[in-house]
mmCIF file of C-alpha atoms and ligand atoms in Angstrom:
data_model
loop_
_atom_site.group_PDB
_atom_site.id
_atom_site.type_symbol
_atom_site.label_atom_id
_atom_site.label_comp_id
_atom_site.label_asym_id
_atom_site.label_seq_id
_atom_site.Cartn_x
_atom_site.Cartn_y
_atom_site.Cartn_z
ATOM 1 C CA UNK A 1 114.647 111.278 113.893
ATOM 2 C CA UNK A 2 112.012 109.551 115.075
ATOM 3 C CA UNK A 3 112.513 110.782 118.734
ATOM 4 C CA UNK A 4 113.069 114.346 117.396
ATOM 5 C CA UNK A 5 109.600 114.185 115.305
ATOM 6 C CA UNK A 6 107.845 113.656 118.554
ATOM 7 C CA UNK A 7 109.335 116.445 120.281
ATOM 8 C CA UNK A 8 108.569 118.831 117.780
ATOM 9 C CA UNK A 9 104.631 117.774 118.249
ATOM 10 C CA UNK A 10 105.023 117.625 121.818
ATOM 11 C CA UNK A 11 106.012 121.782 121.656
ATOM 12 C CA UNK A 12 103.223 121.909 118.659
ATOM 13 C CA UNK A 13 100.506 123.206 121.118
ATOM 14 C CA UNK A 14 102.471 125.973 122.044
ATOM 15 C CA UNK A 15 103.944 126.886 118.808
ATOM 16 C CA UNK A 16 102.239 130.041 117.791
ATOM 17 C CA UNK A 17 99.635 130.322 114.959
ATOM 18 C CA UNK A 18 101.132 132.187 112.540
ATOM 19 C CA UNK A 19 104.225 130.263 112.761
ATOM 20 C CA UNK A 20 102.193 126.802 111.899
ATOM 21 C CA UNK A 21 100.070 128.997 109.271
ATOM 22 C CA UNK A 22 103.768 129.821 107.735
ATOM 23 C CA UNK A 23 104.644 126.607 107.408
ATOM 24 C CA UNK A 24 101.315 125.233 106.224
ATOM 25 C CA UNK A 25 101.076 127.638 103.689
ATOM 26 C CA UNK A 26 103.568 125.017 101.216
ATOM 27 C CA UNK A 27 101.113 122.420 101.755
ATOM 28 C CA UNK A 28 97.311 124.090 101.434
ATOM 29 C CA UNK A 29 96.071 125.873 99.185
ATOM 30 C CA UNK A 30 94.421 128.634 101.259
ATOM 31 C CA UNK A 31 91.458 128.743 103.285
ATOM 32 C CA UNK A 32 88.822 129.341 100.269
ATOM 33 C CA UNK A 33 87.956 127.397 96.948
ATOM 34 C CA UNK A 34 88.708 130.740 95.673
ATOM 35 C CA UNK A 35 92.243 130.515 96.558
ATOM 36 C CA UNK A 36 92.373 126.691 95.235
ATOM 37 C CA UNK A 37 91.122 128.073 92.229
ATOM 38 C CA UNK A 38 94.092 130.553 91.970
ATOM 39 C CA UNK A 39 96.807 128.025 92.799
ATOM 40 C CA UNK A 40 95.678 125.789 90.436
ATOM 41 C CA UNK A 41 95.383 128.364 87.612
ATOM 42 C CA UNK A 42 98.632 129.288 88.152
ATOM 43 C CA UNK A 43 100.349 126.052 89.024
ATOM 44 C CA UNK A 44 98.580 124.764 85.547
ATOM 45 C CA UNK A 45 99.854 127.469 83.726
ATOM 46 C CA UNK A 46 103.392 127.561 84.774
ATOM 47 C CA UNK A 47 103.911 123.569 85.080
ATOM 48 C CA UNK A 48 101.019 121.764 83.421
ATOM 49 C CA UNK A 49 100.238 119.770 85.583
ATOM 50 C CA UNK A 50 96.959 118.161 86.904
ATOM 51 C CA UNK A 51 95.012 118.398 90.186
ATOM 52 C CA UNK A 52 92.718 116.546 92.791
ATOM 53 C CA UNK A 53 90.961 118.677 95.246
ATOM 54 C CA UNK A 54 90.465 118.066 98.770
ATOM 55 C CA UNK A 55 87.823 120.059 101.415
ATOM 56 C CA UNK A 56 89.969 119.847 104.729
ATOM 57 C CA UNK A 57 88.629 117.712 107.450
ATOM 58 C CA UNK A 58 88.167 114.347 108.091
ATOM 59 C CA UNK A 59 85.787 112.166 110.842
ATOM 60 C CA UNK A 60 83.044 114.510 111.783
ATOM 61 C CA UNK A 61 81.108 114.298 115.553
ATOM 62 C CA UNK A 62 77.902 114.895 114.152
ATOM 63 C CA UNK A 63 75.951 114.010 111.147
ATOM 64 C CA UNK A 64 74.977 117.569 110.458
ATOM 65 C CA UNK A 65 78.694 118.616 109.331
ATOM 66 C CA UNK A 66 78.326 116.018 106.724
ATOM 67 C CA UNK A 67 76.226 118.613 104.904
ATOM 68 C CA UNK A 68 79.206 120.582 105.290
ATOM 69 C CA UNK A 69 81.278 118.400 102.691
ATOM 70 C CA UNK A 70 78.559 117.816 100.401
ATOM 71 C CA UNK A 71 77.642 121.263 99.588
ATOM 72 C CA UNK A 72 81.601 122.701 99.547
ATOM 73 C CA UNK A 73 82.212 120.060 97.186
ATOM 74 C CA UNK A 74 79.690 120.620 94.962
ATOM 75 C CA UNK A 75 80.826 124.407 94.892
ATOM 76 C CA UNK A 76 84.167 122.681 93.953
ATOM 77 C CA UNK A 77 82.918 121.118 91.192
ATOM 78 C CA UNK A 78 80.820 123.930 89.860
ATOM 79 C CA UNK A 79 84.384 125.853 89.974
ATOM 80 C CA UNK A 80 86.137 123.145 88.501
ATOM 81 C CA UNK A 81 83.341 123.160 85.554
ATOM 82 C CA UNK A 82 83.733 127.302 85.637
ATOM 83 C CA UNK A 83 87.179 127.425 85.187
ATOM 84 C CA UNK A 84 87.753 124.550 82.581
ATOM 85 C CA UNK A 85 90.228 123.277 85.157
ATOM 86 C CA UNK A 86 92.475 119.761 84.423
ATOM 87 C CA UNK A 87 91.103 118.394 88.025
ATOM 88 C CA UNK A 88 88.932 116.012 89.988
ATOM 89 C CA UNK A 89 88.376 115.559 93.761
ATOM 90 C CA UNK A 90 89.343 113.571 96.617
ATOM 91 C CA UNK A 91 86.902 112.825 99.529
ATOM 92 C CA UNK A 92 87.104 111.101 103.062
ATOM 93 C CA UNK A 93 84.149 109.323 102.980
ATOM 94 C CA UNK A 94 84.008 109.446 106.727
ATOM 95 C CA UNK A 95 83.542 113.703 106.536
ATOM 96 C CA UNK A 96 80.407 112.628 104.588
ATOM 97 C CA UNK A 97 79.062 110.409 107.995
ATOM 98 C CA UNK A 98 80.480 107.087 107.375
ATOM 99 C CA UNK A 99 81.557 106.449 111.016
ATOM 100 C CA UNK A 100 78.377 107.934 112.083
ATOM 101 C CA UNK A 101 75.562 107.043 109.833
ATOM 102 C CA UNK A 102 76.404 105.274 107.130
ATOM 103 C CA UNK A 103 72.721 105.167 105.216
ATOM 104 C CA UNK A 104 73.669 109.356 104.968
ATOM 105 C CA UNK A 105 76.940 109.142 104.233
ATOM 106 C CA UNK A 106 75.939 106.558 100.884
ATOM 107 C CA UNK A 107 72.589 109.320 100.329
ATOM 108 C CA UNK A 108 75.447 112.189 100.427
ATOM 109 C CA UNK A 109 77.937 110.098 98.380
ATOM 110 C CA UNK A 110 75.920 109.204 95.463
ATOM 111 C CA UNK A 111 74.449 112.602 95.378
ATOM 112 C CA UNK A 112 77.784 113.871 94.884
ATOM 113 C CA UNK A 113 78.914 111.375 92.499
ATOM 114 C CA UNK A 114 75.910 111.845 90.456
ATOM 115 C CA UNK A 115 76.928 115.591 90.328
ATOM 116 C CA UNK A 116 80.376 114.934 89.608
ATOM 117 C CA UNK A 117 79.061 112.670 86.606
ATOM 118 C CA UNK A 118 76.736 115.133 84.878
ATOM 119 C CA UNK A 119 80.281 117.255 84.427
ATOM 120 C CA UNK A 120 82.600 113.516 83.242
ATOM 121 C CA UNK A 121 84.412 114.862 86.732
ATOM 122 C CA UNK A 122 86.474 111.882 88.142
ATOM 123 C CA UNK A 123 85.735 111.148 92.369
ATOM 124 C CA UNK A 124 88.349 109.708 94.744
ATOM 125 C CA UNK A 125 88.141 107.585 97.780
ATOM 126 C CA UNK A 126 91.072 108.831 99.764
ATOM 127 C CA UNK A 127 91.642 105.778 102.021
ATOM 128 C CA UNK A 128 91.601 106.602 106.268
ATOM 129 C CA UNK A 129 92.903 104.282 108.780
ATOM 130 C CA UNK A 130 91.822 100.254 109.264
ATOM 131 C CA UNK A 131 88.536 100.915 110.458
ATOM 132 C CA UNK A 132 86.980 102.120 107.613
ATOM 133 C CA UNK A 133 88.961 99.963 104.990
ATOM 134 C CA UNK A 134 86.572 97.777 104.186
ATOM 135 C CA UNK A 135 83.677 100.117 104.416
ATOM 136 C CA UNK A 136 85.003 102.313 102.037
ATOM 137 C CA UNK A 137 85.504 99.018 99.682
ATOM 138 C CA UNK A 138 81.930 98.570 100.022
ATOM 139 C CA UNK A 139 81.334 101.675 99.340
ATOM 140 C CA UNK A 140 82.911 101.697 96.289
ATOM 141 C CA UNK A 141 81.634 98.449 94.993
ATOM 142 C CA UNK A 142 77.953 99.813 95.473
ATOM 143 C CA UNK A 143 78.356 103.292 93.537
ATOM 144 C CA UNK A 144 79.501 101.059 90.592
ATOM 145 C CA UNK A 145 77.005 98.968 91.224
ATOM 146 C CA UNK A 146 75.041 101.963 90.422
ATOM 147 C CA UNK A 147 76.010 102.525 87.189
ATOM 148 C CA UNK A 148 78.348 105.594 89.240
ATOM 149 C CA UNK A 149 81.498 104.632 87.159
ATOM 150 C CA UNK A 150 82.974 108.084 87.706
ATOM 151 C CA UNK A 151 84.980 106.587 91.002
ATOM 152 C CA UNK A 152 88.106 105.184 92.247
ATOM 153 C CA UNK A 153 89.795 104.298 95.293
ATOM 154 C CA UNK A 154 93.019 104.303 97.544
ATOM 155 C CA UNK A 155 94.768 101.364 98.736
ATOM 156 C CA UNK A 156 98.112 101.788 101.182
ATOM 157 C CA UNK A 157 101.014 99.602 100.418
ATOM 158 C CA UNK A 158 101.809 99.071 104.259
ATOM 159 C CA UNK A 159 98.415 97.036 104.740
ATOM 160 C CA UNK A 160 99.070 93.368 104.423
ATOM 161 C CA UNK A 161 95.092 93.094 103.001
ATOM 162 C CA UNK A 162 96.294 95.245 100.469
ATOM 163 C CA UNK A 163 96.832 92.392 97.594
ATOM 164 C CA UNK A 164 93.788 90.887 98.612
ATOM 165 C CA UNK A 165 91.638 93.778 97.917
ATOM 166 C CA UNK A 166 93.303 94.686 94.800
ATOM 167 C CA UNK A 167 92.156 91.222 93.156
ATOM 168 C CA UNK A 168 88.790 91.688 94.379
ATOM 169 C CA UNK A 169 87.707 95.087 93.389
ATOM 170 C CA UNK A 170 89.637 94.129 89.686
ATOM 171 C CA UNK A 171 87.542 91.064 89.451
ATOM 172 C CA UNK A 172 84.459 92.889 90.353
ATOM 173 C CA UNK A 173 85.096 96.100 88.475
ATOM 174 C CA UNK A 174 87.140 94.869 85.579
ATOM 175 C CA UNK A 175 88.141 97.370 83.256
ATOM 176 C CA UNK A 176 86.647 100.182 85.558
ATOM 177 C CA UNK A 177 88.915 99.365 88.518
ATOM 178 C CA UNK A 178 90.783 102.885 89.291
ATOM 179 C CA UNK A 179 93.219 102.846 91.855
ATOM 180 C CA UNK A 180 95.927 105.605 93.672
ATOM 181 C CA UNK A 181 98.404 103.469 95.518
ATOM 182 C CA UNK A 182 100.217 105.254 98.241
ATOM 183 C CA UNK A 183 102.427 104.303 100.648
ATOM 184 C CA UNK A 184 99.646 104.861 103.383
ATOM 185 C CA UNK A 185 99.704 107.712 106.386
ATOM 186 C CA UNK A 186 98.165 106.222 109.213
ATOM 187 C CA UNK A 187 100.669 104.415 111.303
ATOM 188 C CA UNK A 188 99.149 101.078 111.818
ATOM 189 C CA UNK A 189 100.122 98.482 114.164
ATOM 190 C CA UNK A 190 102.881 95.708 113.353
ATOM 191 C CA UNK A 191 99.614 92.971 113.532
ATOM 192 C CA UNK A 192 98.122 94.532 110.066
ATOM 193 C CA UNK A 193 100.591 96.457 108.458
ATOM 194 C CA UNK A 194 104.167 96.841 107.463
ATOM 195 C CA UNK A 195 105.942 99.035 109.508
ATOM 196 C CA UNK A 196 109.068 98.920 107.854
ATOM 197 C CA UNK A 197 110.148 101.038 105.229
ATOM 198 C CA UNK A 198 111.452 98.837 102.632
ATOM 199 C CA UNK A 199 108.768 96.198 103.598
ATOM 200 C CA UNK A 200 106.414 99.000 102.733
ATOM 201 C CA UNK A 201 108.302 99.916 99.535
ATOM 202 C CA UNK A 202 108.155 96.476 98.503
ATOM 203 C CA UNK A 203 104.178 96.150 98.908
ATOM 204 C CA UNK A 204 104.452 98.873 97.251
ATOM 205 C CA UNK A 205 106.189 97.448 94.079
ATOM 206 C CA UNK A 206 104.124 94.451 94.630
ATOM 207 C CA UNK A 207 100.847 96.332 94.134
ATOM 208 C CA UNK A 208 101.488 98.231 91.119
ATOM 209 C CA UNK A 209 102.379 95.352 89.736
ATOM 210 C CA UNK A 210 99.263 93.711 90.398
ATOM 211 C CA UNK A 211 96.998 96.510 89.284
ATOM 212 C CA UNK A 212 99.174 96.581 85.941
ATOM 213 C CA UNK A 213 98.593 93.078 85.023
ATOM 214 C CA UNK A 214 95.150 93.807 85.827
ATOM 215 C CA UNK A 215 94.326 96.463 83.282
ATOM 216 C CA UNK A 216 93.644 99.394 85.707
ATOM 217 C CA UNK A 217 94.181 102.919 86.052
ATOM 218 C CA UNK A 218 96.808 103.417 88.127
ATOM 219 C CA UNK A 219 97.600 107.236 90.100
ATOM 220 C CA UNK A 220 101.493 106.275 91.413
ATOM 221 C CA UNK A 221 101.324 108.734 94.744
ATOM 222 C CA UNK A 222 104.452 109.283 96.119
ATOM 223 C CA UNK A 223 107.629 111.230 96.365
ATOM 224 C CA UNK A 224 110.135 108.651 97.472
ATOM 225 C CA UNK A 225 112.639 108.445 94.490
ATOM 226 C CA UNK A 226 113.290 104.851 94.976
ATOM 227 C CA UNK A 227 109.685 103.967 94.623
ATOM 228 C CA UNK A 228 109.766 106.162 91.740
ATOM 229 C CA UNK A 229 112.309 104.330 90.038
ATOM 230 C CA UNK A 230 110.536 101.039 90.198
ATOM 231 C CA UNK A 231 106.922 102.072 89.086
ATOM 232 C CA UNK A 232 109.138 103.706 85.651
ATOM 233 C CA UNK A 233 110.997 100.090 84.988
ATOM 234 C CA UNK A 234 107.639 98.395 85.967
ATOM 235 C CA UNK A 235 106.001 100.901 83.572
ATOM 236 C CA UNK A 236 108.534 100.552 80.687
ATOM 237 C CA UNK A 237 108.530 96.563 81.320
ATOM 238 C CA UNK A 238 104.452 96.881 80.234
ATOM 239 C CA UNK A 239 105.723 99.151 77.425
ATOM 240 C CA UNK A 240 104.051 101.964 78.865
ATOM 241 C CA UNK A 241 104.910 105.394 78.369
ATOM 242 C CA UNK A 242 103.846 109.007 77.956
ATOM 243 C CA UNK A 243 102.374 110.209 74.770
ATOM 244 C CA UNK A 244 101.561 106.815 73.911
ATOM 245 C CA UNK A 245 98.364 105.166 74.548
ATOM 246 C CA UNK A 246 97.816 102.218 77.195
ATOM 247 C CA UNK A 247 98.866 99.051 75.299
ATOM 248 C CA UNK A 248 97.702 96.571 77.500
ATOM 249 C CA UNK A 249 95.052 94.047 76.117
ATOM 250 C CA UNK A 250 93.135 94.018 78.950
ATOM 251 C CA UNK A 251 93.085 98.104 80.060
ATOM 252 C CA UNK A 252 89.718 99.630 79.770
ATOM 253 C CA UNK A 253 89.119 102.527 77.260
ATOM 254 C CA UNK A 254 91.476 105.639 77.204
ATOM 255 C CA UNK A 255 89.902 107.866 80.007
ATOM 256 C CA UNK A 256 88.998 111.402 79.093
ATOM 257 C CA UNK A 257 91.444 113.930 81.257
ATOM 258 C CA UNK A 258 93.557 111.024 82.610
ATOM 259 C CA UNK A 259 96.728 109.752 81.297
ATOM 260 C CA UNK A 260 97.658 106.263 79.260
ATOM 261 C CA UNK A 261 97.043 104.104 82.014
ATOM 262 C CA UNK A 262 99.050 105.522 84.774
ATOM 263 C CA UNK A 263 99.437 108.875 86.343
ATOM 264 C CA UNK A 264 102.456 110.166 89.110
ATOM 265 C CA UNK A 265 100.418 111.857 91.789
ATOM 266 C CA UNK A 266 102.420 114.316 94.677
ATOM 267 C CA UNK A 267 101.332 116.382 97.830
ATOM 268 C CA UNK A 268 101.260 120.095 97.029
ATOM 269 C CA UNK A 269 104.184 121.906 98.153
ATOM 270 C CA UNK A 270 106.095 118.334 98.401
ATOM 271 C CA UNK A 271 109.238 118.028 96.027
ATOM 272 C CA UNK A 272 108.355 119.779 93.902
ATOM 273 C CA UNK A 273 111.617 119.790 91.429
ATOM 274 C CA UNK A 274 110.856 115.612 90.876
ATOM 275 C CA UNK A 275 107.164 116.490 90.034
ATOM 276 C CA UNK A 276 108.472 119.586 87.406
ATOM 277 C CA UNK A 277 111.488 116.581 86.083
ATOM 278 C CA UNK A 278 108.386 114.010 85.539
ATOM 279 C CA UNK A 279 106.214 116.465 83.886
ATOM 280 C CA UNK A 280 109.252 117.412 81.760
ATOM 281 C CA UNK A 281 109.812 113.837 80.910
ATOM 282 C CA UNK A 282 106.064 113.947 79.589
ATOM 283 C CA UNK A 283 104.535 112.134 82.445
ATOM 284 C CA UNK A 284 100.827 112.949 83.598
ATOM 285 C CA UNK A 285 101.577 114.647 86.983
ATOM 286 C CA UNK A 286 98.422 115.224 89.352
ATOM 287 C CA UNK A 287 99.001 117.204 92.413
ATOM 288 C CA UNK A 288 97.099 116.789 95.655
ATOM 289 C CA UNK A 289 95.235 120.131 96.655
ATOM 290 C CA UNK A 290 94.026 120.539 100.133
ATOM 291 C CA UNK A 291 92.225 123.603 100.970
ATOM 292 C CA UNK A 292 89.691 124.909 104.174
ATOM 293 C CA UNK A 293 89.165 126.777 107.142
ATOM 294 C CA UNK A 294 90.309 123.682 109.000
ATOM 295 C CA UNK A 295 94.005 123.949 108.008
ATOM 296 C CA UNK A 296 95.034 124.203 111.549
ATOM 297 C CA UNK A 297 94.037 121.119 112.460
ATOM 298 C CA UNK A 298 94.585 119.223 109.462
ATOM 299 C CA UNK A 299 98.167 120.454 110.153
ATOM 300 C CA UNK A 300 98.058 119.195 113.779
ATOM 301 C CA UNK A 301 96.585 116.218 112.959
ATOM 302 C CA UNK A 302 98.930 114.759 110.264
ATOM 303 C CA UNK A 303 101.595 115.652 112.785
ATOM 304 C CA UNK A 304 100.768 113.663 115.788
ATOM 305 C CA UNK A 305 99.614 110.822 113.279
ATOM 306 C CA UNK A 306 102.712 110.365 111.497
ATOM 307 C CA UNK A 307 105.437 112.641 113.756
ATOM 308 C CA UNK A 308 108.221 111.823 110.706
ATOM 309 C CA UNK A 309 106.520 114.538 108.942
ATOM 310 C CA UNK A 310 107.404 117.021 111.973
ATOM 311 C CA UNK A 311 110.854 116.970 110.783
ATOM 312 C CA UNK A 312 109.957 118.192 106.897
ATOM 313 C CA UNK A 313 107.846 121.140 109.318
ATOM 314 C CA UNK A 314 111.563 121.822 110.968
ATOM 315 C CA UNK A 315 113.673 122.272 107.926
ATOM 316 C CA UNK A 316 110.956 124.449 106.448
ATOM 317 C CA UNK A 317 111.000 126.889 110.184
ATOM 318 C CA UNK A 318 114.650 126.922 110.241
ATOM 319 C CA UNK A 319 115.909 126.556 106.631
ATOM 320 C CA UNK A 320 112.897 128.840 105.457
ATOM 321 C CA UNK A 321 114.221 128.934 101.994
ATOM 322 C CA UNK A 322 113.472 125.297 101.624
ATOM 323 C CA UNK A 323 109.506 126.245 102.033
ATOM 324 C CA UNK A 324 108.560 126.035 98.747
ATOM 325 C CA UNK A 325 106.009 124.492 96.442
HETATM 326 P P1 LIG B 1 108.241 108.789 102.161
HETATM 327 O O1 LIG B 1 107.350 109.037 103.340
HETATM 328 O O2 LIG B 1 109.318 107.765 102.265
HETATM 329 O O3 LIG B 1 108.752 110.152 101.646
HETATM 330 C C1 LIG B 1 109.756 110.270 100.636
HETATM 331 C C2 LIG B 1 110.294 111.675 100.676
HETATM 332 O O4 LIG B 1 109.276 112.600 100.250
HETATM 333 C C3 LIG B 1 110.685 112.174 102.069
HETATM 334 O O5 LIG B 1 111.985 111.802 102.409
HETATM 335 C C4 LIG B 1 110.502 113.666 101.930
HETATM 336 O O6 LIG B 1 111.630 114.242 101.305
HETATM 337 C C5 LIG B 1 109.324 113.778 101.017
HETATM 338 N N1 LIG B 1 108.062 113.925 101.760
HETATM 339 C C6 LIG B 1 107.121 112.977 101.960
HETATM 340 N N2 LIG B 1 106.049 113.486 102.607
HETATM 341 C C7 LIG B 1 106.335 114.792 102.837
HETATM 342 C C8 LIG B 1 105.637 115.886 103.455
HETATM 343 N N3 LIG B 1 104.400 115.742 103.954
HETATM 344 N N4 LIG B 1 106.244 117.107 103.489
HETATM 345 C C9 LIG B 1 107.463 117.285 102.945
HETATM 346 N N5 LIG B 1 108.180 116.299 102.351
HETATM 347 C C10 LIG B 1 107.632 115.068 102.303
HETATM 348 N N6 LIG B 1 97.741 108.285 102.493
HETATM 349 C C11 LIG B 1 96.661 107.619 102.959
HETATM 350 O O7 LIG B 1 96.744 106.894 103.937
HETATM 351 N N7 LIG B 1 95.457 107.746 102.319
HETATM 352 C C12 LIG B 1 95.298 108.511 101.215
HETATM 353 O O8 LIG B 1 94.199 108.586 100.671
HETATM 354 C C13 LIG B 1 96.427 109.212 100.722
HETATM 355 N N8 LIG B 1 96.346 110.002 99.618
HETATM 356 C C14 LIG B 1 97.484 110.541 99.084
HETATM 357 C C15 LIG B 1 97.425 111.254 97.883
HETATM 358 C C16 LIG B 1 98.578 111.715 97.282
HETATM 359 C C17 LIG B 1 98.502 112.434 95.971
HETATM 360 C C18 LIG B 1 99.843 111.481 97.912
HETATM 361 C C19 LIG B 1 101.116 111.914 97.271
HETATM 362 C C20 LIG B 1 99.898 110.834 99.114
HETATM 363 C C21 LIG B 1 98.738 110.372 99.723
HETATM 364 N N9 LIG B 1 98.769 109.722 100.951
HETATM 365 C C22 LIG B 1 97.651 109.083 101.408
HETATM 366 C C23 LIG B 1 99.975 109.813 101.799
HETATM 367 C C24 LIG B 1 100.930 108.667 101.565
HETATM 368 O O9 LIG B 1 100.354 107.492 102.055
HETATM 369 C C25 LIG B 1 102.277 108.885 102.273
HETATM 370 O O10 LIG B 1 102.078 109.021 103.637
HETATM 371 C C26 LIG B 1 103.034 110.104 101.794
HETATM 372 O O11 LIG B 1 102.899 110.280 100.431
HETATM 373 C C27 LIG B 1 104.529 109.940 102.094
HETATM 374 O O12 LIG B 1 105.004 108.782 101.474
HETATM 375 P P2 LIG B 1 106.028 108.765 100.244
HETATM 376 O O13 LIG B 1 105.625 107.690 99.308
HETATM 377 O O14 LIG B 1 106.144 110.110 99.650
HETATM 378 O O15 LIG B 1 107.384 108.263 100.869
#
């Protein structure tokens, strides 16, 4: 598979358009917040479930774009606030200049956050590859530091730092430590990661159980059914459940629009009959919502950086039916 996956991105450049915009259509949720707006309306209506919302695009070239992020997002949030919708947002801190200026991208940040606060809206760190892990730590650390509660962060299971930094942010943060643990989507190299998958599943396991004992918040983002299984059992071993609140000693105070202590968190447009069957089951069920003009290369990009994904991209061109949300 892993030989076929790179084919399919070496005939991605010539693969027309349209037929990328097809298949990308599953996965973001139109070019406009307008269009976010209508998925999640409808998506909330039909399913109720929650959302995060992500502007598409990632490491800008020049500091100027960074005003870019800040202002869309603020739109999002004024939308968000318009609509009475059941979502935060999720931001690449480097689209806001960390790479490139790092005194703007903490000016932009805060300015956001502070926004995002005035309306009790919640504000993600997504997590990018190794060389802005422990920036984006910082990062976080600092808006606490500044009273900017309102923020959380992602860690990847396939880092081996990955324990590590869980301890310290809990020790630092305490009660206000607010994590999403993913499996990660940058392939790093065998020196600093996992690269196998049930060595990644495992630091997987091995993290949520850390942030558990801990007393965070914990968003559980992922579709793989095995992993699944484990956070529930790890879940029902802390005697945590839907509809009932967080019973651990040491969890901070129930948090307004999140659930009791945990939360499952997918990709739009990815399996979506597990995400329905754990909403069903009562579970708090966030779904990821990308949306931009830059959906082309957002597509591109998360192909040549993780090629296993060409293969869901296949099934959906030749077994069209599959390409739903
Ligand atoms: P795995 O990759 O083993 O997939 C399990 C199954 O899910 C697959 O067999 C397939 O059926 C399905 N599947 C997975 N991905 C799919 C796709 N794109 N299209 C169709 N089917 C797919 N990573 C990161 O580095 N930083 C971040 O900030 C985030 N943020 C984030 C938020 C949310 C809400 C989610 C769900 C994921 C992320 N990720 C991320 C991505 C994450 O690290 C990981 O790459 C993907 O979730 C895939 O890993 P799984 O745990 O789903 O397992």
């Amino acid at each position: 598979m892993g030989m076929f996956g790179r084919m399919v991105v070496g005939v991605l450049p010539i693969m027309p358009r349209f037929m990328v915009g097809w298949v990308a259509k599953r996965y973001v949720a139109g070019k406009t917040i307008d269009s976010a707006v209508s998925t999640m309306l409808e998506m909330g209506k039909k399913e109720g479930c929650c959302f995060t919302v992500d502007v598409l695009g990632e490491e800008i070239s020049s500091i100027e774009e960074a005003d870019f992020f800040l202002q869309e997002y603020i739109r999002v949030i004024d939308a968000i606030v318009e609509h009475q919708l059941d979502a935060n947002i999720s931001i690449k801190p480097t689209a806001f200049g960390l790479l490139i200026d790092p005194d703007i991208a903490y000016k932009n940040i805060q300015e956001l956050l502070t926004k995002a606060a005035k309306h009790d809206i919640f504000v993600r760190f997504d997590m990018e590859d190794h060389r802005v892990t422990q920036t984006t730590i910082d990062m976080l650390l600092k808006m606490h530091e500044l009273e900017l509660n309102n923020v959380g962060i992602v860690l990847q299971a396939r880092l081996f730092r990955t324990l590590d930094d869980i301890q310290t942010i809990c020790d630092t943060l305490d009660v206000n430590a607010d994590f999403r643990i993913c499996k990660g989507i940058y392939l790093e190299s065998s020196e600093i990661a996992h690269t196998e998958y049930h060595r990644i599943n495992n630091g997987f396991s091995e993290a949520l159980e850390l942030m558990l004992k801990n007393g965070s918040y914990c968003g559980i983002a992922t579709h793989d059914k095995p992993v699944i299984k484990d956070s529930l059992i790890q879940l029902r071993n802390m005697g945590m459940m839907p509809d009932k609140p967080d019973p651990r000693k040491n969890a901070g105070p129930n948090r307004k629009m999140k659930g009791p202590g945990y939360e499952f968190q997918m990709l739009l447009g990815v399996r979506g009959e597990l995400r329905r069957r754990l909403l069903k089951d009562g579970h708090k069920v966030r779904v990821y919502i990308p949306f931009g003009e830059k959906w082309y290369e957002y597509s591109h990009r998360r192909l040549r950086e993780n090629p296993d994904i060409a293969w869901h991209v296949t099934k959906a061109l030749f077994m069209p039916w599959s390409n739903r949300r």
